[in-house]
Tab-separated table of N, CA and C and ligand atoms in Angstrom:
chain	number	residue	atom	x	y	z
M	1	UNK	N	149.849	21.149	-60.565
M	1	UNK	CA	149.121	22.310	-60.055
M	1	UNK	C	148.233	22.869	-61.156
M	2	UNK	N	147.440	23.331	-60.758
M	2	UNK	CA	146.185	24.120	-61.840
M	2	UNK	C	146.636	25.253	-62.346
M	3	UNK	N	146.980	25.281	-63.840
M	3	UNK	CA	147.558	25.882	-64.366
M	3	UNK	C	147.215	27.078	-64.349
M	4	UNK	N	145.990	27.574	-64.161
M	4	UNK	CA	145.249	28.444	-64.816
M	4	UNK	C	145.454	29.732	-63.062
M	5	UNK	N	145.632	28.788	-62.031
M	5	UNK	CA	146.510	29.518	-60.710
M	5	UNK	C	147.566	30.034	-61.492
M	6	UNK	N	148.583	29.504	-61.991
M	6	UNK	CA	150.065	29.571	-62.443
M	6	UNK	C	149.653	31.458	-62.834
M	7	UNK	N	149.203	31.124	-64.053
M	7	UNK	CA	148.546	32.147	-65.232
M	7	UNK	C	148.427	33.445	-64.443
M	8	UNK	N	147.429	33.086	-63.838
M	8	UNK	CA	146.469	34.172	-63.030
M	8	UNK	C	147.713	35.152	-62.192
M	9	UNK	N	148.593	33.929	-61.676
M	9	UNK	CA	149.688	34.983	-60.684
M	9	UNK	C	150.699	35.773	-61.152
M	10	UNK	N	151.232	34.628	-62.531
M	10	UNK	CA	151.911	35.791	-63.636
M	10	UNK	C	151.626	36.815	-63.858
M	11	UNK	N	150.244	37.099	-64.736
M	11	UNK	CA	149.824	37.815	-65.096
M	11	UNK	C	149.472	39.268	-64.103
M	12	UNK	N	149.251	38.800	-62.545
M	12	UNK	CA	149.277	40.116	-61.686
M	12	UNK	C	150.519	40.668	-61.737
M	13	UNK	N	151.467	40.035	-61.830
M	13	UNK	CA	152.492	40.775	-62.047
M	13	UNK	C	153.132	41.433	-63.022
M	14	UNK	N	152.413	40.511	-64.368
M	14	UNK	CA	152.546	40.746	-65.535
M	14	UNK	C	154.113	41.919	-65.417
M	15	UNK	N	153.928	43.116	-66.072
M	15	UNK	CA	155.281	43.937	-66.376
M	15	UNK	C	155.934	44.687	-64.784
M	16	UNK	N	155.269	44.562	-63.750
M	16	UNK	CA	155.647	45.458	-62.570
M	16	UNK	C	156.871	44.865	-62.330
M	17	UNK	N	157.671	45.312	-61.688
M	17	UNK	CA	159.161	45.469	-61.277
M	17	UNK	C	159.590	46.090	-60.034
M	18	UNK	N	160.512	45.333	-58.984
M	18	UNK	CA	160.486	46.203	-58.151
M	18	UNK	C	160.488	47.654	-58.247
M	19	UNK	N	160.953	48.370	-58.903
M	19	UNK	CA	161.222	49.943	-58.826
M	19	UNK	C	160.323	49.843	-60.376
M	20	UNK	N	160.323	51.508	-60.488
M	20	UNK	CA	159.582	52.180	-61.427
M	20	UNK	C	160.504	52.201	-62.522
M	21	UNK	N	161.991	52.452	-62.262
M	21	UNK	CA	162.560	52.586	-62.998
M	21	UNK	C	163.506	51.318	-62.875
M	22	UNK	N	164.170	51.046	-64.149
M	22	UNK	CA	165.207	49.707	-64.895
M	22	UNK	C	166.221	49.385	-63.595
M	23	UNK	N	165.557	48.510	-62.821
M	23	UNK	CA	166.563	48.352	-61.529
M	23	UNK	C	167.718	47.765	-62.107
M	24	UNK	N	167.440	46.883	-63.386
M	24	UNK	CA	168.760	46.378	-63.723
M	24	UNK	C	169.731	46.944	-64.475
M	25	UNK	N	169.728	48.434	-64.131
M	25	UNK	CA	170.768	49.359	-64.787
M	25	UNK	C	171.722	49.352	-63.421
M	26	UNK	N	171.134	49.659	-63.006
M	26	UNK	CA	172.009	49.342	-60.989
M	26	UNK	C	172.853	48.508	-61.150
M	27	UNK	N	172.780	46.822	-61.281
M	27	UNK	CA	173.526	46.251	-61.191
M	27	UNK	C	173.857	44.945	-62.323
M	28	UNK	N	173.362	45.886	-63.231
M	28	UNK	CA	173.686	45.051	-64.675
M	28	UNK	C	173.246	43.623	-64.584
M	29	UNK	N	171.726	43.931	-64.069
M	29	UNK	CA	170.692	42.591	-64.194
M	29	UNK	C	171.478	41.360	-63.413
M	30	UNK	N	171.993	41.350	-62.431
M	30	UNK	CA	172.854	40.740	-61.549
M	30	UNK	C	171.848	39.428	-61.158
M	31	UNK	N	170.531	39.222	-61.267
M	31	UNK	CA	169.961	38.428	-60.792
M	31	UNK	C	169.819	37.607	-61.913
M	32	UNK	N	170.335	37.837	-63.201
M	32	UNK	CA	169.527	37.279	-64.416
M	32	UNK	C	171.393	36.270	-65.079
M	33	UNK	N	172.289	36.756	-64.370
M	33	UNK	CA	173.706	36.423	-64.314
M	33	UNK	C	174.413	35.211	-63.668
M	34	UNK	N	175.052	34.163	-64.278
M	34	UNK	CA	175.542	32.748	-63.483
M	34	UNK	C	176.319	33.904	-62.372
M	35	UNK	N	176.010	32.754	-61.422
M	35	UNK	CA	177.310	33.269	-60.542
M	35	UNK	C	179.125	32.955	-60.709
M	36	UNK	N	179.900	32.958	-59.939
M	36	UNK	CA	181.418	33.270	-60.590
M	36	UNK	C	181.786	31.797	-61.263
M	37	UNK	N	180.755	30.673	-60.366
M	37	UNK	CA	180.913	29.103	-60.385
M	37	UNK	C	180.280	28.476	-62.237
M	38	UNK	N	180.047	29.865	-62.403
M	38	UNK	CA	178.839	29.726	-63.614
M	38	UNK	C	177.543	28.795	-63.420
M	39	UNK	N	177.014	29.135	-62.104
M	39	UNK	CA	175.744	28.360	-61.668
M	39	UNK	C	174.660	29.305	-61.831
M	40	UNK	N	173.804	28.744	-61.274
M	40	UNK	CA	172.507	29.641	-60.545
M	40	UNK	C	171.544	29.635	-61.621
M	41	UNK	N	170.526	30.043	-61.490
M	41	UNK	CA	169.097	29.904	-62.015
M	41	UNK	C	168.059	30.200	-61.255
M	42	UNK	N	166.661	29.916	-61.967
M	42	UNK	CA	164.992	30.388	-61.040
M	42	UNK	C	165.073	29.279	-60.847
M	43	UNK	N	164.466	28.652	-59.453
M	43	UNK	CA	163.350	27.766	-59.359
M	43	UNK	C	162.465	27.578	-60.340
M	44	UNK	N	161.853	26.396	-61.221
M	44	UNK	CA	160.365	26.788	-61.054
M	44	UNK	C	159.277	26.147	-60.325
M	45	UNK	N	158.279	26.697	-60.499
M	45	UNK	CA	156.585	26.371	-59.665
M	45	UNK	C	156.348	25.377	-60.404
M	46	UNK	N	155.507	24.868	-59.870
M	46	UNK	CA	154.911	23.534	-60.376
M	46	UNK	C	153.725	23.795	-61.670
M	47	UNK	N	154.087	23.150	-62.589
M	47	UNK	CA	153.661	23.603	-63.545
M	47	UNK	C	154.686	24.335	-65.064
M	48	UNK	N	155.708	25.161	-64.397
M	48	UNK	CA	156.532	25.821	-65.192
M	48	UNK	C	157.127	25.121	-65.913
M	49	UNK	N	157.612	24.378	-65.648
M	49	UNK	CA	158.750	23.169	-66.498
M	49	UNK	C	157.594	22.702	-67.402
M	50	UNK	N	156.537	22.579	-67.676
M	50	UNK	CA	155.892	22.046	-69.044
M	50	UNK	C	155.496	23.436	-69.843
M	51	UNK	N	155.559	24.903	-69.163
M	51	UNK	CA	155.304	25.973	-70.305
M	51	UNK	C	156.788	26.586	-70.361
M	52	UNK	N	157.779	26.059	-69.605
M	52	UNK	CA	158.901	26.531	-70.196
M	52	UNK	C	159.977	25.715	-71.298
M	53	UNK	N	159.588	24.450	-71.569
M	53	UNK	CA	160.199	23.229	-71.711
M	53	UNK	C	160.880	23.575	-73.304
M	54	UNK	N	160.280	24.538	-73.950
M	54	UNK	CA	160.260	24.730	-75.005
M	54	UNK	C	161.121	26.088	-75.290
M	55	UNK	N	161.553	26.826	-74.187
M	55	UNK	CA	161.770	28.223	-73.785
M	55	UNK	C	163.348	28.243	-74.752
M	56	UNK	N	163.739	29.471	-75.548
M	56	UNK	CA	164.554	29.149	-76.382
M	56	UNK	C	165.838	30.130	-76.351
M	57	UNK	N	165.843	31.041	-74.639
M	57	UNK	CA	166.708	31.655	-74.067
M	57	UNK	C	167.466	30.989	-72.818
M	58	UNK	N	167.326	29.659	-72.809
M	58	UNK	CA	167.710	28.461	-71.378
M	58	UNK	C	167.228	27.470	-71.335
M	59	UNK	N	167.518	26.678	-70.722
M	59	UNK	CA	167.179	25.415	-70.835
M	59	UNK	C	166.767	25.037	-69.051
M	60	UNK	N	165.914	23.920	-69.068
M	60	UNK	CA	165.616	23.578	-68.041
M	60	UNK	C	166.475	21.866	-67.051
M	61	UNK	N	166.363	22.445	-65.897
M	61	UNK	CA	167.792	21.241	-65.312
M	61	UNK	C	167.245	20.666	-63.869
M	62	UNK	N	167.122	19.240	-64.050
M	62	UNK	CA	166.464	18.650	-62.750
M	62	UNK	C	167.596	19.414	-61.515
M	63	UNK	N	166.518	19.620	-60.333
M	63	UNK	CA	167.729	20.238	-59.217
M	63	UNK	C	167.020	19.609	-58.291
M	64	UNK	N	167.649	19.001	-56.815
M	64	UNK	CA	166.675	18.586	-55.621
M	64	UNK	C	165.626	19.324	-54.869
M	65	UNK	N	165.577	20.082	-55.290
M	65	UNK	CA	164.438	21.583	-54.845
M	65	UNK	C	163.253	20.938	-55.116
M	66	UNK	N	163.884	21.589	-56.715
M	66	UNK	CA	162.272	21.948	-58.093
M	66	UNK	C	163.607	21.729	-59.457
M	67	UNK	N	162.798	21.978	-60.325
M	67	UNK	CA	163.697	22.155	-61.788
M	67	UNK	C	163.906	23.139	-61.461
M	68	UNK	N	164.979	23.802	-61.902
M	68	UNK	CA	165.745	25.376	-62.414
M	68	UNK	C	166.121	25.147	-63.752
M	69	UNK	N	165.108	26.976	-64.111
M	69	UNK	CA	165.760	27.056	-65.293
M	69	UNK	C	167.089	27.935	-65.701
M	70	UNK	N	167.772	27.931	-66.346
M	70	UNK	CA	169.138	28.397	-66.141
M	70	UNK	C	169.127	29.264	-67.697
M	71	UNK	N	169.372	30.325	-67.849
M	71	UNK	CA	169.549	31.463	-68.960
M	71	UNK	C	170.604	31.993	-69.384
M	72	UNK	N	170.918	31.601	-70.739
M	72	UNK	CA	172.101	31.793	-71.682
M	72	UNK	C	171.916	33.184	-72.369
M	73	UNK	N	170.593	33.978	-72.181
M	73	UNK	CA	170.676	35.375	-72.683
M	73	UNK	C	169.445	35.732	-72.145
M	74	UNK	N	168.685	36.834	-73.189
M	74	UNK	CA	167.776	37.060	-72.389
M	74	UNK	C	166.491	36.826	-72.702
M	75	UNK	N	165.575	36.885	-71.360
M	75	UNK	CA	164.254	36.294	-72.216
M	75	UNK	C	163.494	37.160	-73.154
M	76	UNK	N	162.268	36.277	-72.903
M	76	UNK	CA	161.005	36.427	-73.630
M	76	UNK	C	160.181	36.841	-72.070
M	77	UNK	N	159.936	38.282	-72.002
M	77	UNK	CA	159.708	38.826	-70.458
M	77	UNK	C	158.403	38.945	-70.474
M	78	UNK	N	157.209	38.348	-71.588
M	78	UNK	CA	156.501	37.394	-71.078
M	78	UNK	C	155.964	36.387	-70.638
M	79	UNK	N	157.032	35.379	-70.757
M	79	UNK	CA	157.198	34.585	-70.101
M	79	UNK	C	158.269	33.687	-68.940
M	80	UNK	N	158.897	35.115	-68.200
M	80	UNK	CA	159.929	34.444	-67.264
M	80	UNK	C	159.031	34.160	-66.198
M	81	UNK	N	159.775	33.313	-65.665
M	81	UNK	CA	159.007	32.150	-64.252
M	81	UNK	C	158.568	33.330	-63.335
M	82	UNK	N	157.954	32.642	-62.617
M	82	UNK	CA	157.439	33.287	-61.092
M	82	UNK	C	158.196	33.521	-60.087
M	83	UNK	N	159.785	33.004	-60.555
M	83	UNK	CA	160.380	33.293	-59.055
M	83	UNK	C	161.047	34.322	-59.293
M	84	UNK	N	160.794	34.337	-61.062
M	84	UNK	CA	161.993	35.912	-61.112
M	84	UNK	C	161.001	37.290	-61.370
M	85	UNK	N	159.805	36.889	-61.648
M	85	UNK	CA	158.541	38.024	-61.216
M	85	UNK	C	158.380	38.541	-59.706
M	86	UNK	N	158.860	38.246	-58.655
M	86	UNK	CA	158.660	37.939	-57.549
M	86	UNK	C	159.824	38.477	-56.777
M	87	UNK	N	161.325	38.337	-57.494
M	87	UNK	CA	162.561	38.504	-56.969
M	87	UNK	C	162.592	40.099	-56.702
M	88	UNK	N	163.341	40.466	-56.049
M	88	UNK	CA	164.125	39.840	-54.371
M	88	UNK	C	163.212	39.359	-53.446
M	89	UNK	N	161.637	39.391	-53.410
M	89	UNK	CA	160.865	39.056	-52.700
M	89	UNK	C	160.594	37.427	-52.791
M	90	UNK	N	160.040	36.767	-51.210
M	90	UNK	CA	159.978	35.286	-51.071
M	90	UNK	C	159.176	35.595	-49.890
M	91	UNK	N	157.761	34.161	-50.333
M	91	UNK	CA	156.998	33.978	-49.223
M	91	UNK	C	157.119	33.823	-48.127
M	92	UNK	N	156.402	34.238	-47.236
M	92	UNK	CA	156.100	34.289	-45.905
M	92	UNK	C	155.014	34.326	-45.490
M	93	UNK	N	154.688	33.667	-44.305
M	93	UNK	CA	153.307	32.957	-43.496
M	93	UNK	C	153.295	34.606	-42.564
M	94	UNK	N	152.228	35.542	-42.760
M	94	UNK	CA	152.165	36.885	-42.001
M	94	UNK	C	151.478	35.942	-40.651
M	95	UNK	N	151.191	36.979	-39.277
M	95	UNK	CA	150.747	36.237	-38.519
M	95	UNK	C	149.329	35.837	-37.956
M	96	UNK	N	148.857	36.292	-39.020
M	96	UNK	CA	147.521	36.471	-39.346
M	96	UNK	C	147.178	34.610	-40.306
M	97	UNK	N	148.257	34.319	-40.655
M	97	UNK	CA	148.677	33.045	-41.172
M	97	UNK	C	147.967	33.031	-42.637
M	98	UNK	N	148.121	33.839	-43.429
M	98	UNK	CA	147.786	34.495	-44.510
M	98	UNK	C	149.401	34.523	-45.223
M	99	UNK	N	149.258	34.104	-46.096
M	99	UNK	CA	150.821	34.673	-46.740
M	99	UNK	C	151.134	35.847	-47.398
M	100	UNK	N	152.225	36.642	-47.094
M	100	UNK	CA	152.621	37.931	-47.959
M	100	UNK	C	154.014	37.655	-48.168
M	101	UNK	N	154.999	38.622	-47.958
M	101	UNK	CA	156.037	38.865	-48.780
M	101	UNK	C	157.366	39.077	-47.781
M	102	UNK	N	158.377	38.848	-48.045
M	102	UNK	CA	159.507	39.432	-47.478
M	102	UNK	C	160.926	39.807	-48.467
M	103	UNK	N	161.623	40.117	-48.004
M	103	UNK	CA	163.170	40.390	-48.663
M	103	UNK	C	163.323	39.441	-48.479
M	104	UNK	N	164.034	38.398	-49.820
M	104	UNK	CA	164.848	36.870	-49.941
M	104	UNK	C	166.328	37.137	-49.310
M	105	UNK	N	166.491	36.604	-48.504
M	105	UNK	CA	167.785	36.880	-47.795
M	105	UNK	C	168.752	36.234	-48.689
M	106	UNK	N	168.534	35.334	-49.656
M	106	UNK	CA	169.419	35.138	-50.783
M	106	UNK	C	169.549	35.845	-51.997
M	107	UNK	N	168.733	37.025	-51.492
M	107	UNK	CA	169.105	38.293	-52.925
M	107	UNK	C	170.242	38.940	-51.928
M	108	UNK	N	170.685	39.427	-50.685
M	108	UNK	CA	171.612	40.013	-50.267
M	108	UNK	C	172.872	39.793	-51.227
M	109	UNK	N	172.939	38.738	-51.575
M	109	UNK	CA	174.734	38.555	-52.090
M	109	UNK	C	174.706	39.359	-53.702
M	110	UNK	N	173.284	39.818	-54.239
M	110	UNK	CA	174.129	40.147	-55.609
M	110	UNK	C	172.749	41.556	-55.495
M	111	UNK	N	171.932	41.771	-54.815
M	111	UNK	CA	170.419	42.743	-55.437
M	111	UNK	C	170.306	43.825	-54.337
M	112	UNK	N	171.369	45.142	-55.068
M	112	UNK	CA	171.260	46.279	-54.315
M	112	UNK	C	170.283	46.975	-53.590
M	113	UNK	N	168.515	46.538	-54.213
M	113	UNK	CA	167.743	47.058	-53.350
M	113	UNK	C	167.552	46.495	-52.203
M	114	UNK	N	167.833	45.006	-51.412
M	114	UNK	CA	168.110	44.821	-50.280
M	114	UNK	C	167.886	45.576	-49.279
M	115	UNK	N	169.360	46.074	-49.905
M	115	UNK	CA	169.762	47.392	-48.537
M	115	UNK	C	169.098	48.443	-48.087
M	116	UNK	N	168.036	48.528	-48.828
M	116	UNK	CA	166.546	49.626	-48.392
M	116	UNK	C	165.981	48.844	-47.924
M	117	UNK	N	165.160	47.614	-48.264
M	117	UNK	CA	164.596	46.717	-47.255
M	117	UNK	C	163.064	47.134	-47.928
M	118	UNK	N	162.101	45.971	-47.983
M	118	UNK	CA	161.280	45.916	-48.384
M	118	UNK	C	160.329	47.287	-48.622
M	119	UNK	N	160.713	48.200	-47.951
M	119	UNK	CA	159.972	49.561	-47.831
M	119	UNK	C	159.982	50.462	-48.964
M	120	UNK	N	161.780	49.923	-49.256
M	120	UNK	CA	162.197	50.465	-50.797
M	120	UNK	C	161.992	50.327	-52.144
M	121	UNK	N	161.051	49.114	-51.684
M	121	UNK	CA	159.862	48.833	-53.461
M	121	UNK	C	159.276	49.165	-53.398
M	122	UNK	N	158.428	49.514	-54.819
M	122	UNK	CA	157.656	49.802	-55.631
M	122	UNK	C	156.579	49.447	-54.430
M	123	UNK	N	155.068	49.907	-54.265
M	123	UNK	CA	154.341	49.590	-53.426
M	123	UNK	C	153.389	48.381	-54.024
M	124	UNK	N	153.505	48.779	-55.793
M	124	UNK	CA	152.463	47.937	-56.058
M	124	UNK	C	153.371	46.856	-56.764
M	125	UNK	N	154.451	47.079	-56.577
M	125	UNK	CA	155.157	45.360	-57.078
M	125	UNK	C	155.007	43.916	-55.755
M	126	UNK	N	155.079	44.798	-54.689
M	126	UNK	CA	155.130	44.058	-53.655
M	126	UNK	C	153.888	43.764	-53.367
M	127	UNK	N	152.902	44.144	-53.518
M	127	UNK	CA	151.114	44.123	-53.606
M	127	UNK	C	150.908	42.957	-54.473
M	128	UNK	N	151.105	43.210	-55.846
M	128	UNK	CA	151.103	42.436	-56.723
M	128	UNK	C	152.020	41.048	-56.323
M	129	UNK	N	153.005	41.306	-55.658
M	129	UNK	CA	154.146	39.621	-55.302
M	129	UNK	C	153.213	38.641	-54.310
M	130	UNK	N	152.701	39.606	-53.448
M	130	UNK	CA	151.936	38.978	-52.189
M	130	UNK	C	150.969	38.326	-53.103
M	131	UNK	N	150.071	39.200	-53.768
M	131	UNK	CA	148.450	38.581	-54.553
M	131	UNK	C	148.654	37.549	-54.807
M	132	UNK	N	149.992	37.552	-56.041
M	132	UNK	CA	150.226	36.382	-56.696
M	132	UNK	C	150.494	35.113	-56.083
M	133	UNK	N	151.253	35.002	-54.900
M	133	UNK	CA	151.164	34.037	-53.885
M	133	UNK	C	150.130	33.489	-53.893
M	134	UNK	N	149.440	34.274	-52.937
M	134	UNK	CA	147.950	34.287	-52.430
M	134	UNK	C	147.180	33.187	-53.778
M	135	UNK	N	147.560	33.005	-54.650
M	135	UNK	CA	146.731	32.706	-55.882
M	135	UNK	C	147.709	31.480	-55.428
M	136	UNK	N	148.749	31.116	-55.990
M	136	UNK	CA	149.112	29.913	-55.894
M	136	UNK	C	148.690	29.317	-54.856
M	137	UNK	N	148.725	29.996	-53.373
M	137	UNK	CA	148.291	29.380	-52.404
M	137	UNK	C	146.934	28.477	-52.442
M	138	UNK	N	145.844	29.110	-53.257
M	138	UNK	CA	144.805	28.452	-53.325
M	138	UNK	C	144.606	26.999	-53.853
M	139	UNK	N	146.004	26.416	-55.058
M	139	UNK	CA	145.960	25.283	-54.877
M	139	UNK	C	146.926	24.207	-53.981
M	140	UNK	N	146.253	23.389	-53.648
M	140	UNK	CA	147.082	22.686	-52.417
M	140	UNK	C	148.346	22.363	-52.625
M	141	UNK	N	148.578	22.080	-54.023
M	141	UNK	CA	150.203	21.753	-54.856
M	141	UNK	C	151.071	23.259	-54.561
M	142	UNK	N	150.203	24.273	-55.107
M	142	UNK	CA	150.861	25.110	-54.822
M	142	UNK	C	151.247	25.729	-53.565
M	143	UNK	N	150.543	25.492	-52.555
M	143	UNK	CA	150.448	26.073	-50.976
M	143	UNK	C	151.995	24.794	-50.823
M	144	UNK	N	151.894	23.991	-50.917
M	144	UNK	CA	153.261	23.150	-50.903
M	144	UNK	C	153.904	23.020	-51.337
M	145	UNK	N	154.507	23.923	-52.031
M	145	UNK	CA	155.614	24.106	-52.769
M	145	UNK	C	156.179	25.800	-52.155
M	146	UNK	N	155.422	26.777	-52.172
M	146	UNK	CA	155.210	27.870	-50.919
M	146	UNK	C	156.122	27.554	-49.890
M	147	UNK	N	155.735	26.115	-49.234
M	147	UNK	CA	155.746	25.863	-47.899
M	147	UNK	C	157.155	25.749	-47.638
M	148	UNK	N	157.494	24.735	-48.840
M	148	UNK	CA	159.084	24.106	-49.193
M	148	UNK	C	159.729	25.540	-49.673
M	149	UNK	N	159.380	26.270	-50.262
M	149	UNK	CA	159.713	27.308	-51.062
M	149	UNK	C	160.994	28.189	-49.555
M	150	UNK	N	159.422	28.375	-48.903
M	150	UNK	CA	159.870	29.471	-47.439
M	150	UNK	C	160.897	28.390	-46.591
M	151	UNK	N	160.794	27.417	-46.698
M	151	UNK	CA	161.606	26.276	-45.649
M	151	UNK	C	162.791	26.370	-46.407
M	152	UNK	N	163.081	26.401	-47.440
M	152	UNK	CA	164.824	26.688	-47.752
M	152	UNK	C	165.240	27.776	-47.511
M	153	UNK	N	164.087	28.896	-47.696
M	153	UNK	CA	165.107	30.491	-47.778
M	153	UNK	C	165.000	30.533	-46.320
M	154	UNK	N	164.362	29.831	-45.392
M	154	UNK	CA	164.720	29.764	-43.981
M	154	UNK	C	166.064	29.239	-43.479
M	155	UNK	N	166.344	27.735	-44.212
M	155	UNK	CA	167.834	27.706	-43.988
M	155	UNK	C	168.462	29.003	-44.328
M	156	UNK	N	168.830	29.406	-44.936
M	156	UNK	CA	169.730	30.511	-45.681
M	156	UNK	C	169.684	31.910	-44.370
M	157	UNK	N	168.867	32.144	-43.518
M	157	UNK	CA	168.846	32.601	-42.348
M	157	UNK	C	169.433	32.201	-41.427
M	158	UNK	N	169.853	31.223	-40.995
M	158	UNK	CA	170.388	30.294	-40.053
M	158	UNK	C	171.737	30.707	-39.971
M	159	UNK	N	172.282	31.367	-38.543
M	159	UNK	CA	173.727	31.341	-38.817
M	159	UNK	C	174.542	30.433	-39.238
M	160	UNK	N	175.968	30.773	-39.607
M	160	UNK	CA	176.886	29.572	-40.348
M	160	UNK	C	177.287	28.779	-38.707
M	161	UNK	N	177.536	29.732	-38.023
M	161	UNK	CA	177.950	28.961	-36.539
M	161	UNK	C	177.172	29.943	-35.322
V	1	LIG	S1	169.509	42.055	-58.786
V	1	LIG	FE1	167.931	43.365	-57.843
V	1	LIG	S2	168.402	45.422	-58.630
V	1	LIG	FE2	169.416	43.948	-59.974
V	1	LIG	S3	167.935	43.536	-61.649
V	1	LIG	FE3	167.643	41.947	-60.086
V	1	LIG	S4	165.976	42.771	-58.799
V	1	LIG	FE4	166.798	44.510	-59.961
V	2	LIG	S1	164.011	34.031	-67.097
V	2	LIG	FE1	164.528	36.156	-67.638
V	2	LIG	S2	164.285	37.296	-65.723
V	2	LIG	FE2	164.472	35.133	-65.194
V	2	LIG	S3	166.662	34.761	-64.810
V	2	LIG	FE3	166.238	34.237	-66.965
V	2	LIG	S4	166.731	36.101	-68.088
V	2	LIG	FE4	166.464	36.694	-65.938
């Protein structure tokens, strides 16, 4: 993917955060934490795994997705991936068939703002999550990876029975 997309979408997001204030005082950065299995990690975008490869707070781990990178402390918070610039929020096709934003139904299990529901962010974090899309979208690598992106957190919607 064209890196310089990658860049561009970071950078809208550059320091914004869902809330104004240190959401990860709430729940003691719960998104940035293995889970009990000592798993979990970001995705990354295409592209990330060659500017993170070098990253010296985690290491990066082939997964059937995408690579995930997985974090032993904390970063360098100019340069964490796009999926954790972005978190609790995950693409969505609006019906205008334009992409914007939704609540990741796989932040429910650990990311207290959830439970307000997209209304309860920051206005311009979620502005800024959509843009940044919108930017990846423009390259075709990236619009497909988007695509795959929204097609898993769609499983994760799916009742168990
Ligand atoms: S889990 Fe949610 S509330 Fe906690 S740091 Fe992450 S985004 Fe903020
Ligand atoms: S890269 Fe930073 S923000 Fe992302 S999970 Fe690791 S420590 Fe958390």
């Amino acid at each position: 993917m064209n890196t310089s997309n990658l860049l561009r979408a970071c950078e809208i997001l550059g320091d914004k955060t869902p809330m104004l204030t240190d959401c990860g005082l709430l729940c003691g950065a719960a998104c940035c934490q293995p889970d009990e299995d000592g798993q979990g990690g970001v995705y990354l975008f295409p592209g990330e795994r060659e500017l993170l490869a070098k990253c010296d707070w985690g290491w990066v781990q082939s997964a059937d997705f995408a690579p995930m990178l997985r974090c032993d402390g904390p970063c360098d918070r100019a340069r964490r991936p796009l999926g954790c610039r972005i978190f609790p929020l995950t693409p969505v096709r609006g019906k205008n068939g334009k992409w914007t934003v939704r609540m990741d139904v796989r932040a429910r299990a650990m990311c207290p703002l959830t439970a307000s529901g997209i209304g309860g962010l920051d206005p311009a974090f979620v502005r800024a999550a959509r843009d940044a899309l919108r930017i990846i979208a423009e390259d075709p690598e990236g619009e497909s990876f988007l695509e795959k992106w929204h097609a898993l957190e769609e499983e994760y919607r799916k009742p168990l029975w």
